[in-house]
Short mmCIF file of C-alpha atoms and ligand atoms in Angstrom, two decimals:
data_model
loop_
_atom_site.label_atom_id
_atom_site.label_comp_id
_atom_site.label_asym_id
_atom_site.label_seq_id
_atom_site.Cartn_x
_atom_site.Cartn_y
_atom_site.Cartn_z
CA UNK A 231 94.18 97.74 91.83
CA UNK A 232 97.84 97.00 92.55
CA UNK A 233 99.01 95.69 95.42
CA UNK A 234 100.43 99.07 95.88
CA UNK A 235 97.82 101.17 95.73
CA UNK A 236 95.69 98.94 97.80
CA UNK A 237 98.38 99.95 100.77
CA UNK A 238 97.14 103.49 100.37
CA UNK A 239 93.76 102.61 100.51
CA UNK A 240 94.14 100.55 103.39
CA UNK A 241 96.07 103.14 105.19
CA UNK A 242 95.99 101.76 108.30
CA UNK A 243 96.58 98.15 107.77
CA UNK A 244 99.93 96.71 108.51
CA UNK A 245 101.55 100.38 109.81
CA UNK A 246 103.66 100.02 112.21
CA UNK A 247 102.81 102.52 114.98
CA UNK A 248 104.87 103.75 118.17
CA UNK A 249 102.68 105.22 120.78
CA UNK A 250 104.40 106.95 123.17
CA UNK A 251 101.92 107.74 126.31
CA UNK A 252 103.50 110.82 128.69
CA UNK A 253 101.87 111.38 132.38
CA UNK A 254 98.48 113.37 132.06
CA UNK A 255 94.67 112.86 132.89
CA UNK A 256 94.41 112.80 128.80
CA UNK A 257 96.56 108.89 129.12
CA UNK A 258 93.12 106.97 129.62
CA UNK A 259 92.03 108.14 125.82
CA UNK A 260 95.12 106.97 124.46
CA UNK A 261 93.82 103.52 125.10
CA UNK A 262 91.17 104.12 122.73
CA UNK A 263 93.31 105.45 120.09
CA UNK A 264 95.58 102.30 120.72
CA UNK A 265 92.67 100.46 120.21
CA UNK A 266 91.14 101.86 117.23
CA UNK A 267 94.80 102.05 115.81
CA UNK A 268 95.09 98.16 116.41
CA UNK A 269 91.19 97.23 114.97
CA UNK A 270 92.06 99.38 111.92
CA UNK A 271 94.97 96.69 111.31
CA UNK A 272 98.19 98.77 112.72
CA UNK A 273 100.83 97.30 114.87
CA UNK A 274 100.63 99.26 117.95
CA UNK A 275 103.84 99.35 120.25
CA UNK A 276 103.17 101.53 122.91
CA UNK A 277 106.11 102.99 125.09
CA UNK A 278 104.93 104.77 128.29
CA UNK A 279 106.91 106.80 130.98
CA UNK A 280 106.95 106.68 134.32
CA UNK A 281 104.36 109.32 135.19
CA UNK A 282 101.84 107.61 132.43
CA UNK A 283 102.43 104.71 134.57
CA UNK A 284 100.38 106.44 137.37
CA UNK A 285 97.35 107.34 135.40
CA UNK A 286 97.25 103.84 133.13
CA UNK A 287 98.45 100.54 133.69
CA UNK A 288 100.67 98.65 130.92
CA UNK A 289 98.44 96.06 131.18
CA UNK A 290 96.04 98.01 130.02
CA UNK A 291 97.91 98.72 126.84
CA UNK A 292 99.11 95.16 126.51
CA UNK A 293 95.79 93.96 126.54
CA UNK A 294 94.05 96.04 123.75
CA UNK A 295 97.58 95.90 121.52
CA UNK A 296 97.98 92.27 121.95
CA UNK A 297 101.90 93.54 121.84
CA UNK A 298 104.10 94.00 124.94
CA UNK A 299 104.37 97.57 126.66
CA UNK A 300 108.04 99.38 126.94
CA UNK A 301 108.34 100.67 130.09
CA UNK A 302 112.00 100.80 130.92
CA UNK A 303 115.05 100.87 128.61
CA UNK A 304 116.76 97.66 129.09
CA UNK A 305 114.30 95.08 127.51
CA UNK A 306 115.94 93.06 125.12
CA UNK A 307 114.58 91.34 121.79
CA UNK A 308 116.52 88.89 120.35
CA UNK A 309 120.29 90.23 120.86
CA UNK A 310 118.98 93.85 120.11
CA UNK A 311 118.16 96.91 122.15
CA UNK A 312 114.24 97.14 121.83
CA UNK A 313 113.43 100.59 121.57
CA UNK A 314 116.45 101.29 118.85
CA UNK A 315 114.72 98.62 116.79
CA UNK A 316 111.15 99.49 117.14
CA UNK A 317 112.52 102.66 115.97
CA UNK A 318 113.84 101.62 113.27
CA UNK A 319 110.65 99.62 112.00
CA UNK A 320 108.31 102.31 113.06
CA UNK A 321 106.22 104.37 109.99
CA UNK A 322 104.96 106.64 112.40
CA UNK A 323 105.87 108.15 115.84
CA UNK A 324 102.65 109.31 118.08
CA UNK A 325 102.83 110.80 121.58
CA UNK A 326 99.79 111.21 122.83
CA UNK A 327 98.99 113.04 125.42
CA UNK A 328 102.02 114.78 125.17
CA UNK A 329 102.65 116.80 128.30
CA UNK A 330 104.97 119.42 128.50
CA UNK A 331 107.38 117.59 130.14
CA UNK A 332 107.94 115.56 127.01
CA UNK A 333 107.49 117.84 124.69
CA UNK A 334 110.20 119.77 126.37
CA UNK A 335 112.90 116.59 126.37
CA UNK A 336 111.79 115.70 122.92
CA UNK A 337 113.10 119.17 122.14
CA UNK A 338 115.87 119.06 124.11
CA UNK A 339 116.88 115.83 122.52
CA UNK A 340 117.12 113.86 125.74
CA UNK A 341 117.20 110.46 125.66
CA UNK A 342 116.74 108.75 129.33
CA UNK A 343 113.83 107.14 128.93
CA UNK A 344 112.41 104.84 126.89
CA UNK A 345 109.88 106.88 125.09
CA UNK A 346 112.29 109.63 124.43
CA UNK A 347 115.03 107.58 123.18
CA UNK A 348 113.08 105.62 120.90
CA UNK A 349 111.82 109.11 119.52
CA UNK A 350 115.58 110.36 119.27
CA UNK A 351 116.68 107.11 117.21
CA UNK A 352 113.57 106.98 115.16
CA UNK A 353 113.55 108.48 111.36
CA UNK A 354 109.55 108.06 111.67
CA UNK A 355 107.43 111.26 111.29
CA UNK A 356 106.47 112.43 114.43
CA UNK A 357 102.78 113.66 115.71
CA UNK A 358 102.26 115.19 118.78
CA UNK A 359 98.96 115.18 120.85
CA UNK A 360 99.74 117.82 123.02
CA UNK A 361 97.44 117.93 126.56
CA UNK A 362 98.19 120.20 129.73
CA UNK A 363 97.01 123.26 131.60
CA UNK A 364 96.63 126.25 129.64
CA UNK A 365 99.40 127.83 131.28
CA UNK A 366 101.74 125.14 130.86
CA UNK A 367 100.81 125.07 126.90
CA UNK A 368 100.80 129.40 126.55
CA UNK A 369 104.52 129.86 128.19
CA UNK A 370 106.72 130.97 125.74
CA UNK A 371 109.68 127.98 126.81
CA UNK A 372 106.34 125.30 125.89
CA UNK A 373 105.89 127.45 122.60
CA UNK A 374 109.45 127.73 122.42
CA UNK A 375 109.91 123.63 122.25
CA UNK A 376 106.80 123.12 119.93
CA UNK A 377 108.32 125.43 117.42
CA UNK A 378 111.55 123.46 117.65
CA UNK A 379 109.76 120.18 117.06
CA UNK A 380 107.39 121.93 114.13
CA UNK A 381 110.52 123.28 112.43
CA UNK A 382 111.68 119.81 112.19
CA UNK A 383 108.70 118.02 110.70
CA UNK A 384 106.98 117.34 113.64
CA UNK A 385 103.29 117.62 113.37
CA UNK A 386 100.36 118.45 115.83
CA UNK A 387 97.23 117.80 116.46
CA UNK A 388 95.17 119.94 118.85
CA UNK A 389 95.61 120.89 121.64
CA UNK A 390 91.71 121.76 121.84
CA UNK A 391 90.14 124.34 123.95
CA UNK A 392 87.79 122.85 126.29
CA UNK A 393 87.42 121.39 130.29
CA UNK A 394 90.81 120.55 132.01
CA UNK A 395 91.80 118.08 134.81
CA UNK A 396 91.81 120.87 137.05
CA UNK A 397 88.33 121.91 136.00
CA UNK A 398 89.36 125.08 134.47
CA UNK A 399 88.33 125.60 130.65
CA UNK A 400 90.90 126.98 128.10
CA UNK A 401 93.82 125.85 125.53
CA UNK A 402 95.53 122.29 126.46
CA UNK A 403 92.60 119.88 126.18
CA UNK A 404 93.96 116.77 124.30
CA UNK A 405 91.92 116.26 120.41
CA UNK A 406 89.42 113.36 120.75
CA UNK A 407 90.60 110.08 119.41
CA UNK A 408 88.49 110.47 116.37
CA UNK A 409 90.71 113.79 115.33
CA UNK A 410 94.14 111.93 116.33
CA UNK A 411 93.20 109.27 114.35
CA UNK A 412 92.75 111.32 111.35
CA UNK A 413 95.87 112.96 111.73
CA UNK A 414 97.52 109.46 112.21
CA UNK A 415 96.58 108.76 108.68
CA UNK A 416 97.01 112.44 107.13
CA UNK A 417 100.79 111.78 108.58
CA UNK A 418 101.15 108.16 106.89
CA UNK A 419 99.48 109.04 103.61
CA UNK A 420 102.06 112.14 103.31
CA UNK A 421 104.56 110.09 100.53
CA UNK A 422 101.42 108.58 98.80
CA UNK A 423 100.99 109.03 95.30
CA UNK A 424 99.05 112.11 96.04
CA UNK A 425 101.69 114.20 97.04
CA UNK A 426 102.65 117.68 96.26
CA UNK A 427 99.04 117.87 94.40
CA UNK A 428 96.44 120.28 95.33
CA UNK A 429 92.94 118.67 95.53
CA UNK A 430 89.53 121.12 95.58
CA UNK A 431 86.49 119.43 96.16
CA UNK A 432 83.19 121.33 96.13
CA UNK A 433 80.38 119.09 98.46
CA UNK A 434 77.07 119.58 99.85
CA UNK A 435 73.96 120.86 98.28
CA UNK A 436 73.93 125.22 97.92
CA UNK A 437 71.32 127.12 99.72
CA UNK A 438 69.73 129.71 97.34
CA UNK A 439 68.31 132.64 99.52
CA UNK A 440 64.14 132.94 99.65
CA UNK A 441 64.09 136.20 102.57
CA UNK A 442 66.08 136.36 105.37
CA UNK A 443 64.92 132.93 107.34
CA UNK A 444 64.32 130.21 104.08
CA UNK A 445 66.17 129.26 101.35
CA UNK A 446 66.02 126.82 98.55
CA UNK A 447 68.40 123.42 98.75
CA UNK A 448 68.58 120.11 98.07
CA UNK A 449 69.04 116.56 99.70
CA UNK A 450 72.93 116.86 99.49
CA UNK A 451 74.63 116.00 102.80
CA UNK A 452 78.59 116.11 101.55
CA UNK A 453 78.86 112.78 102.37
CA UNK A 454 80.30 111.99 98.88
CA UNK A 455 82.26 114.87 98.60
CA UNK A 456 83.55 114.38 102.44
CA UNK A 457 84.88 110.57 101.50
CA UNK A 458 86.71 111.96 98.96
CA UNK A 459 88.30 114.55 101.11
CA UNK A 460 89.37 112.45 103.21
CA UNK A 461 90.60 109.83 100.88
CA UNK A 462 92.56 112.51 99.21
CA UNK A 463 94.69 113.49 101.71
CA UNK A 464 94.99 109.91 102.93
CA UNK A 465 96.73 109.67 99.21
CA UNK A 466 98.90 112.50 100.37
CA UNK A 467 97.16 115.61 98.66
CA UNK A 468 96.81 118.89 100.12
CA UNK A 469 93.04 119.22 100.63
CA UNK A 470 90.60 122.23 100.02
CA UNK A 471 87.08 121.50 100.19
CA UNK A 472 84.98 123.84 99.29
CA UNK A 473 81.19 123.32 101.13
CA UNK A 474 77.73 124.41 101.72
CA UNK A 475 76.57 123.51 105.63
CA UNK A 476 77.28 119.85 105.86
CA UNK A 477 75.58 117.09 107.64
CA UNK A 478 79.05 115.66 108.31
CA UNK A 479 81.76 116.89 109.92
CA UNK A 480 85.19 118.20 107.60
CA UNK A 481 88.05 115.70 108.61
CA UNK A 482 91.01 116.92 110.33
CA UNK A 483 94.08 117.48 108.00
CA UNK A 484 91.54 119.53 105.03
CA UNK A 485 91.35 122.69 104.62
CA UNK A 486 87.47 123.95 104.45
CA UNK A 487 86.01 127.21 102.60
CA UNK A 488 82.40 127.46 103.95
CA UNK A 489 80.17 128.78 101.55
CA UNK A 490 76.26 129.63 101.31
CA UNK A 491 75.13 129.90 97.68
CA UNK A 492 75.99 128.84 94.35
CA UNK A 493 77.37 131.86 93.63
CA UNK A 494 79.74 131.36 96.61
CA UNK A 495 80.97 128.65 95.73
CA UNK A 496 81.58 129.79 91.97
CA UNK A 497 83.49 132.74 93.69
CA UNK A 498 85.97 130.35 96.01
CA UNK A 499 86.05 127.82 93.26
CA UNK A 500 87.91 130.38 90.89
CA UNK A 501 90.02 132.33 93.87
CA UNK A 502 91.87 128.83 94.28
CA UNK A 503 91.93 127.93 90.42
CA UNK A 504 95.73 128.82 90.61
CA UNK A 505 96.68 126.48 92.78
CA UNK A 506 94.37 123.86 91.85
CA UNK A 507 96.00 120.98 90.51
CA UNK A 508 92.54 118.46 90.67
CA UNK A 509 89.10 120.04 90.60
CA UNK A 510 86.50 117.68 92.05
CA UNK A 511 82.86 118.95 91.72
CA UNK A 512 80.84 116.50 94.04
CA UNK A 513 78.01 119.35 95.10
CA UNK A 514 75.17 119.54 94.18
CA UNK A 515 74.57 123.01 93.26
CA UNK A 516 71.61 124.77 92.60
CA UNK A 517 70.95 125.62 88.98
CA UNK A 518 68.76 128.15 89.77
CA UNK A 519 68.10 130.95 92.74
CA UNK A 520 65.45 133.01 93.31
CA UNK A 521 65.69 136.07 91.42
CA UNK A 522 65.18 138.56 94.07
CA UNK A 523 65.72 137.85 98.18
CA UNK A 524 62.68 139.47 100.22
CA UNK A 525 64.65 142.00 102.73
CA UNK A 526 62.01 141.41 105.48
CA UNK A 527 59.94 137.84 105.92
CA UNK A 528 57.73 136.91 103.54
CA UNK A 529 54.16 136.60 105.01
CA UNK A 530 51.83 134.05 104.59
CA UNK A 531 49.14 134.98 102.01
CA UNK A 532 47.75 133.69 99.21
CA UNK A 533 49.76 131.72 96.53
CA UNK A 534 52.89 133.62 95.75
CA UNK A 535 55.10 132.85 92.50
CA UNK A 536 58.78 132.78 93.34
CA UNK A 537 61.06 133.88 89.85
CA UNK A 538 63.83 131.77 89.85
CA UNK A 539 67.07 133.20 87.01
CA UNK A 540 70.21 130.81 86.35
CA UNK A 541 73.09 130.42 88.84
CA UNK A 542 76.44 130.22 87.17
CA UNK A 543 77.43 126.26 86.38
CA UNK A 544 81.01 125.87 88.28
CA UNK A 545 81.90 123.27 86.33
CA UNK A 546 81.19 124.74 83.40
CA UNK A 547 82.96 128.04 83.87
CA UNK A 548 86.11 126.66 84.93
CA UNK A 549 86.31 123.96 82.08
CA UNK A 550 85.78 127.11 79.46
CA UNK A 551 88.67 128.79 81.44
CA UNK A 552 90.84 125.22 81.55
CA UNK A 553 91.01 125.71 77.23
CA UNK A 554 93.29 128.52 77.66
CA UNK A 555 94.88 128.03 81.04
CA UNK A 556 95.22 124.25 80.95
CA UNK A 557 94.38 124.36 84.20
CA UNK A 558 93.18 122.11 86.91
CA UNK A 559 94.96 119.74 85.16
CA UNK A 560 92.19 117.38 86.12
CA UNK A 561 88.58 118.07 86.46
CA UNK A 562 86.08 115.78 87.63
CA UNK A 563 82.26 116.04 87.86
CA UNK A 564 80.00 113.46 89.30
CA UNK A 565 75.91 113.54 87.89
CA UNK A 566 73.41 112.68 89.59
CA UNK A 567 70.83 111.39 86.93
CA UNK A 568 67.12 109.49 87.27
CA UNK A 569 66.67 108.94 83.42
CA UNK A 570 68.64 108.08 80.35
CA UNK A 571 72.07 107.91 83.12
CA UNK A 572 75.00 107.06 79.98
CA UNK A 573 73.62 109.72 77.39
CA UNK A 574 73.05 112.46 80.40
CA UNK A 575 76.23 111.92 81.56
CA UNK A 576 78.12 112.28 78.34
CA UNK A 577 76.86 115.36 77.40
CA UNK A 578 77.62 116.71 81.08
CA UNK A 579 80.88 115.25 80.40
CA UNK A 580 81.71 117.23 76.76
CA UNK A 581 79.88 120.54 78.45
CA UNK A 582 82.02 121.22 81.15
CA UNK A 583 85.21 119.49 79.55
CA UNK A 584 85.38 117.30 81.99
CA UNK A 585 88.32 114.49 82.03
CA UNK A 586 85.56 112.22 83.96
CA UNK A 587 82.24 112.54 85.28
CA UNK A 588 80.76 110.00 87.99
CA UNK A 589 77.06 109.16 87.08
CA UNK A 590 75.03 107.97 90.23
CA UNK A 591 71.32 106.94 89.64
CA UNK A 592 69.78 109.10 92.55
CA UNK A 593 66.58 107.32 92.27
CA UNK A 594 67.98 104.07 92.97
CA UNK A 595 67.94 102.61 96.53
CA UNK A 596 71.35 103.02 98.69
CA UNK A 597 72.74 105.52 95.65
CA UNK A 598 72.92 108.91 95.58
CA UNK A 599 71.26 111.93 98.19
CA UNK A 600 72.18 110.96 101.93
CA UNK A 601 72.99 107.02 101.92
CA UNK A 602 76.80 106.09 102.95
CA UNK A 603 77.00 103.61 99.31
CA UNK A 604 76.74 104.88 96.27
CA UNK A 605 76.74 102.98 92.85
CA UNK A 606 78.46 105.11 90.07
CA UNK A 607 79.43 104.40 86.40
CA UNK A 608 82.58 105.96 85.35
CA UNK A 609 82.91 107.86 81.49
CA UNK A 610 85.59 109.45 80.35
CA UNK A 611 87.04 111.98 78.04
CA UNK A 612 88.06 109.09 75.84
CA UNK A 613 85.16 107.15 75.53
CA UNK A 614 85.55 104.72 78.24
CA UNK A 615 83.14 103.70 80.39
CA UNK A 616 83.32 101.48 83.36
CA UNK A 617 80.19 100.48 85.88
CA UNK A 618 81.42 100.19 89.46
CA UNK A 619 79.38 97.41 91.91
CA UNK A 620 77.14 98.91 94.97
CA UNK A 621 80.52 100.45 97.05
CA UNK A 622 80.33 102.53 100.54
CA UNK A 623 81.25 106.23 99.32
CA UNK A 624 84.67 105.67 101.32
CA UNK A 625 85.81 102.85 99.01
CA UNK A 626 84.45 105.36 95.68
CA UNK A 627 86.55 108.01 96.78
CA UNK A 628 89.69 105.15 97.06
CA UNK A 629 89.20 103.98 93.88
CA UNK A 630 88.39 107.69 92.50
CA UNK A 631 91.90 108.75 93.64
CA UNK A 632 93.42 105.95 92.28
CA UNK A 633 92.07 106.87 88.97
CA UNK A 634 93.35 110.31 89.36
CA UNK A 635 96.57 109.26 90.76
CA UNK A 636 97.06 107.22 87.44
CA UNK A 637 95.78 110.03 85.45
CA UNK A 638 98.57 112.43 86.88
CA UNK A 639 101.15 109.56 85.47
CA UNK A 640 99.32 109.60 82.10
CA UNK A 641 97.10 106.49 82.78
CA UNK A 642 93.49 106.27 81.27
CA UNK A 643 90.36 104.21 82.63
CA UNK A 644 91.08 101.24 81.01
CA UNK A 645 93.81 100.64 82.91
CA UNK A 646 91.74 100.74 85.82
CA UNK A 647 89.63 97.61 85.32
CA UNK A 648 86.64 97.12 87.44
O1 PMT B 962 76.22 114.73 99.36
P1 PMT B 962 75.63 113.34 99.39
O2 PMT B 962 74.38 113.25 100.22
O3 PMT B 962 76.64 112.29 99.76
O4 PMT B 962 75.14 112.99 97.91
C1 PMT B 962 76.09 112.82 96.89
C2 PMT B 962 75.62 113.42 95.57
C3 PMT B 962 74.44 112.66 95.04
C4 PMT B 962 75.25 114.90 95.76
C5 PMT B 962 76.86 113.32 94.60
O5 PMT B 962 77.19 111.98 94.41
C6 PMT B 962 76.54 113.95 93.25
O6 PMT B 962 75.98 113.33 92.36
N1 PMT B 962 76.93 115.24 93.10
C7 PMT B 962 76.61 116.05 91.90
C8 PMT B 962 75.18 116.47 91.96
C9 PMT B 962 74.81 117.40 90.82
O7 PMT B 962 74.63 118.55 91.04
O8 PMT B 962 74.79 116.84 89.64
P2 PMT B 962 74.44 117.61 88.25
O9 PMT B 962 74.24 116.51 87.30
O10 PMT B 962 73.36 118.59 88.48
O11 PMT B 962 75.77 118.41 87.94
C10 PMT B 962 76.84 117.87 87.18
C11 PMT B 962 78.16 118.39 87.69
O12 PMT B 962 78.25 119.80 87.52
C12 PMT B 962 78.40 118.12 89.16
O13 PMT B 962 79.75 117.77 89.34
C13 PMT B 962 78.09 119.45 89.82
O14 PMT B 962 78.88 119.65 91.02
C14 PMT B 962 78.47 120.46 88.74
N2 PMT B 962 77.64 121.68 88.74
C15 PMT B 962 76.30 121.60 88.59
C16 PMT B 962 75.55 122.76 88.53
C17 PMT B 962 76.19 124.00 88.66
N3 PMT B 962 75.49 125.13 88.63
N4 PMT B 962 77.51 124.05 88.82
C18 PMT B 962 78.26 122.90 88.85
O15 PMT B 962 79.48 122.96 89.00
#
């Protein structure tokens, strides 16, 4: 991997990230997003105002950041204004929370204060973590500013519904660190080498209808097909994933299609086909449903034989398609094999004209069903082949979308090296 494209797998690492902390109840989690933001390997300058002040200490800040806090506007760095150059550094601007206070003066443009001046001078994408009372966040001059600060890039995350300081539940709950987080590196990825490209991912295992309470599945979590979501968009994609009930959650910044069956899936796989630019098939879909669903329960009895008949192959269907339509311009299967993995694979490969296909050995330990590693040998269209070590599922959908990322510029495997 080039040094490069090992920045966009390490999204994190080395970003230089503004936090800009505004006066609410919300200010104590933005210590834990500074934190996670610093152990992840970002430089974390965090500006507060004088209301966030009351809630949180700077010391606070300073102490998790290892990185002195801005608190008024007249700190000096060697012969320059502070806040114009961390503003100038900055790759990304976060307020979080950000009250409506600030989100009004960001609006407004004002510039009296250290955090809003820094976010007037900076050219960094902003992201907004908006947290207040419902009725603060619902009147129109609150939706009013938002829009203004949408309309010129800015992007949100949350607000959530949920309990408030006051102890009144609605709209203005800050996200959870976890969700800013992932918009924090949705918003960084958005140049990477992904962008502009529309990835679809089908994950999880499909649930094949028995009668109205059972079903037939398989050990599929979507943990796979989840990594590579979320590695995708980290690259800068847009992000559909297309899924069967998950054991994992669907990252912020993705779009999700929830689906039930096989025949589901084949359904929203081929409504999106025209704007998919990179088909990803990580699910494990059932090859086979029972032919008939029992209306009512089925009652226990003696033996009963259950008729299963073919579900479509996704895959399959959309390579045929692909001959005429050239499109997804890149389609990608994994297979998960227990036997005879190389010789499987290929044929898997040339029957759904595939450009690669991902061969896991699902009966090996830490591979496959459920673990968070996964070992996978790579084949593609070409002939290539290339066996990848024992990786977490995070670092296989890294390398995946560097693969596909060179594929988009016309590169093959074997200029992928192992
Ligand atoms: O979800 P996890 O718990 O993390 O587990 C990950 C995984 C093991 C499910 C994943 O790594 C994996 O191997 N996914 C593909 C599983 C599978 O169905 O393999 P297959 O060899 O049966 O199918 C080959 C390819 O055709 C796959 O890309 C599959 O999505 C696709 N297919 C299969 C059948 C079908 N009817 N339609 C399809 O599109």
């Amino acid at each position: 991997m080039s040094d490069a494209e090992a920045h966009h797998v390490r999204v994190l690492r080395g970003k230089r990230v503004l936090l800009g902390v505004s006066g609410g109840i919300a200010a104590y989690k933005a210590v834990t997003v500074a934190s996670r933001l610093t152990q992840a390997g970002a430089i974390v300058d965090v500006l507060m105002t004088a209301a966030a002040q009351k809630f949180v200490t700077p010391l606070t800040f300073s102490a998790i950041t290892g990185r002195p806090v801005t608190t008024d506007m007249w700190g000096q760095g060697q012969g320059q204004i502070l806040h114009v150059t961390m503003a100038r550094e900055a790759d990304l601007f976060l307020v979080a929370p950000a009250t409506a206070n600030t989100i009004a003066r960001l609006a407004l443009g004002l510039a009296d204060d250290p955090l809003s001046a820094t976010a007037l001078a900076t050219r960094a994408p902003l992201l907004l973590a908006p947290a207040m009372e419902t009725g603060m966040w619902e009147n129109p001059a609150t939706q009013a500013h938002v829009a203004t600060l949408v309309e010129r890039g800015a992007t949100l995350v949350g607000p959530m519904p949920g309990r408030l300081a006051s102890g009144a539940v609605g709209m203005g709950r800050m996200a959870e660190p976890p969700q800013i987080i992932e918009m924090v590196r949705k918003v960084l990825g958005r140049k990477g080498p992904l962008a502009g490209v529309h990835v679809v991912i089908t994950a999880g295992g499909t649930q094949e209808a028995l009668d109205p309470v059972r079903f037939l599945t398989n050990r599929s979590t979507g943990k796979m097909g989840i990594a590579i979501a979320r590695s995708a968009r980290d690259f800068g994609a847009e992000v559909t994933v297309i899924h069967s009930p998950l054991q994992v959650s669907i990252p912020f910044g993705v779009h999700s299609v929830p689906v039930t069956s096989a025949r589901d899936m084949c359904e929203a796989t081929f409504d999106l086909l025209p704007r998919t630019d990179v088909l990803i098939g990580a699910a494990a879909v059932a090859d086979y449903r029972p032919a008939t669903v029992a209306e009512q329960k089925i009652k226990k009895k003696d033996d009963i034989t259950i008729q299963l008949v073919r579900n479509p192959d996704i895959l399959a269907e959309v390579g045929r398609q692909r001959k005429a339509t050239g499109r997804p311009r890149i389609m990608v299967g994994f297979a998960a094999e227990t036997e005879d993995l190389l010789a499987n694979a290929k044929a898997k490969l040339e029957a759904k004209n595939l450009d690669l296909i991902l061969v896991n050995d699902v009966s090996a330990p830490h591979s496959g069903f459920g673990t968070d590693t996964n070992q996978v040998t790579l084949l593609d269209r070409w002939g290539d082949v290339l066996p990848w070590p024992l990786l977490s599922k995070e670092e296989v959908a890294d390398r995946l979308m560097v693969w596909v990322a060179r594929q988009l510029r016309g590169q093959s495997l074997a200029d992928l090296g192992a």
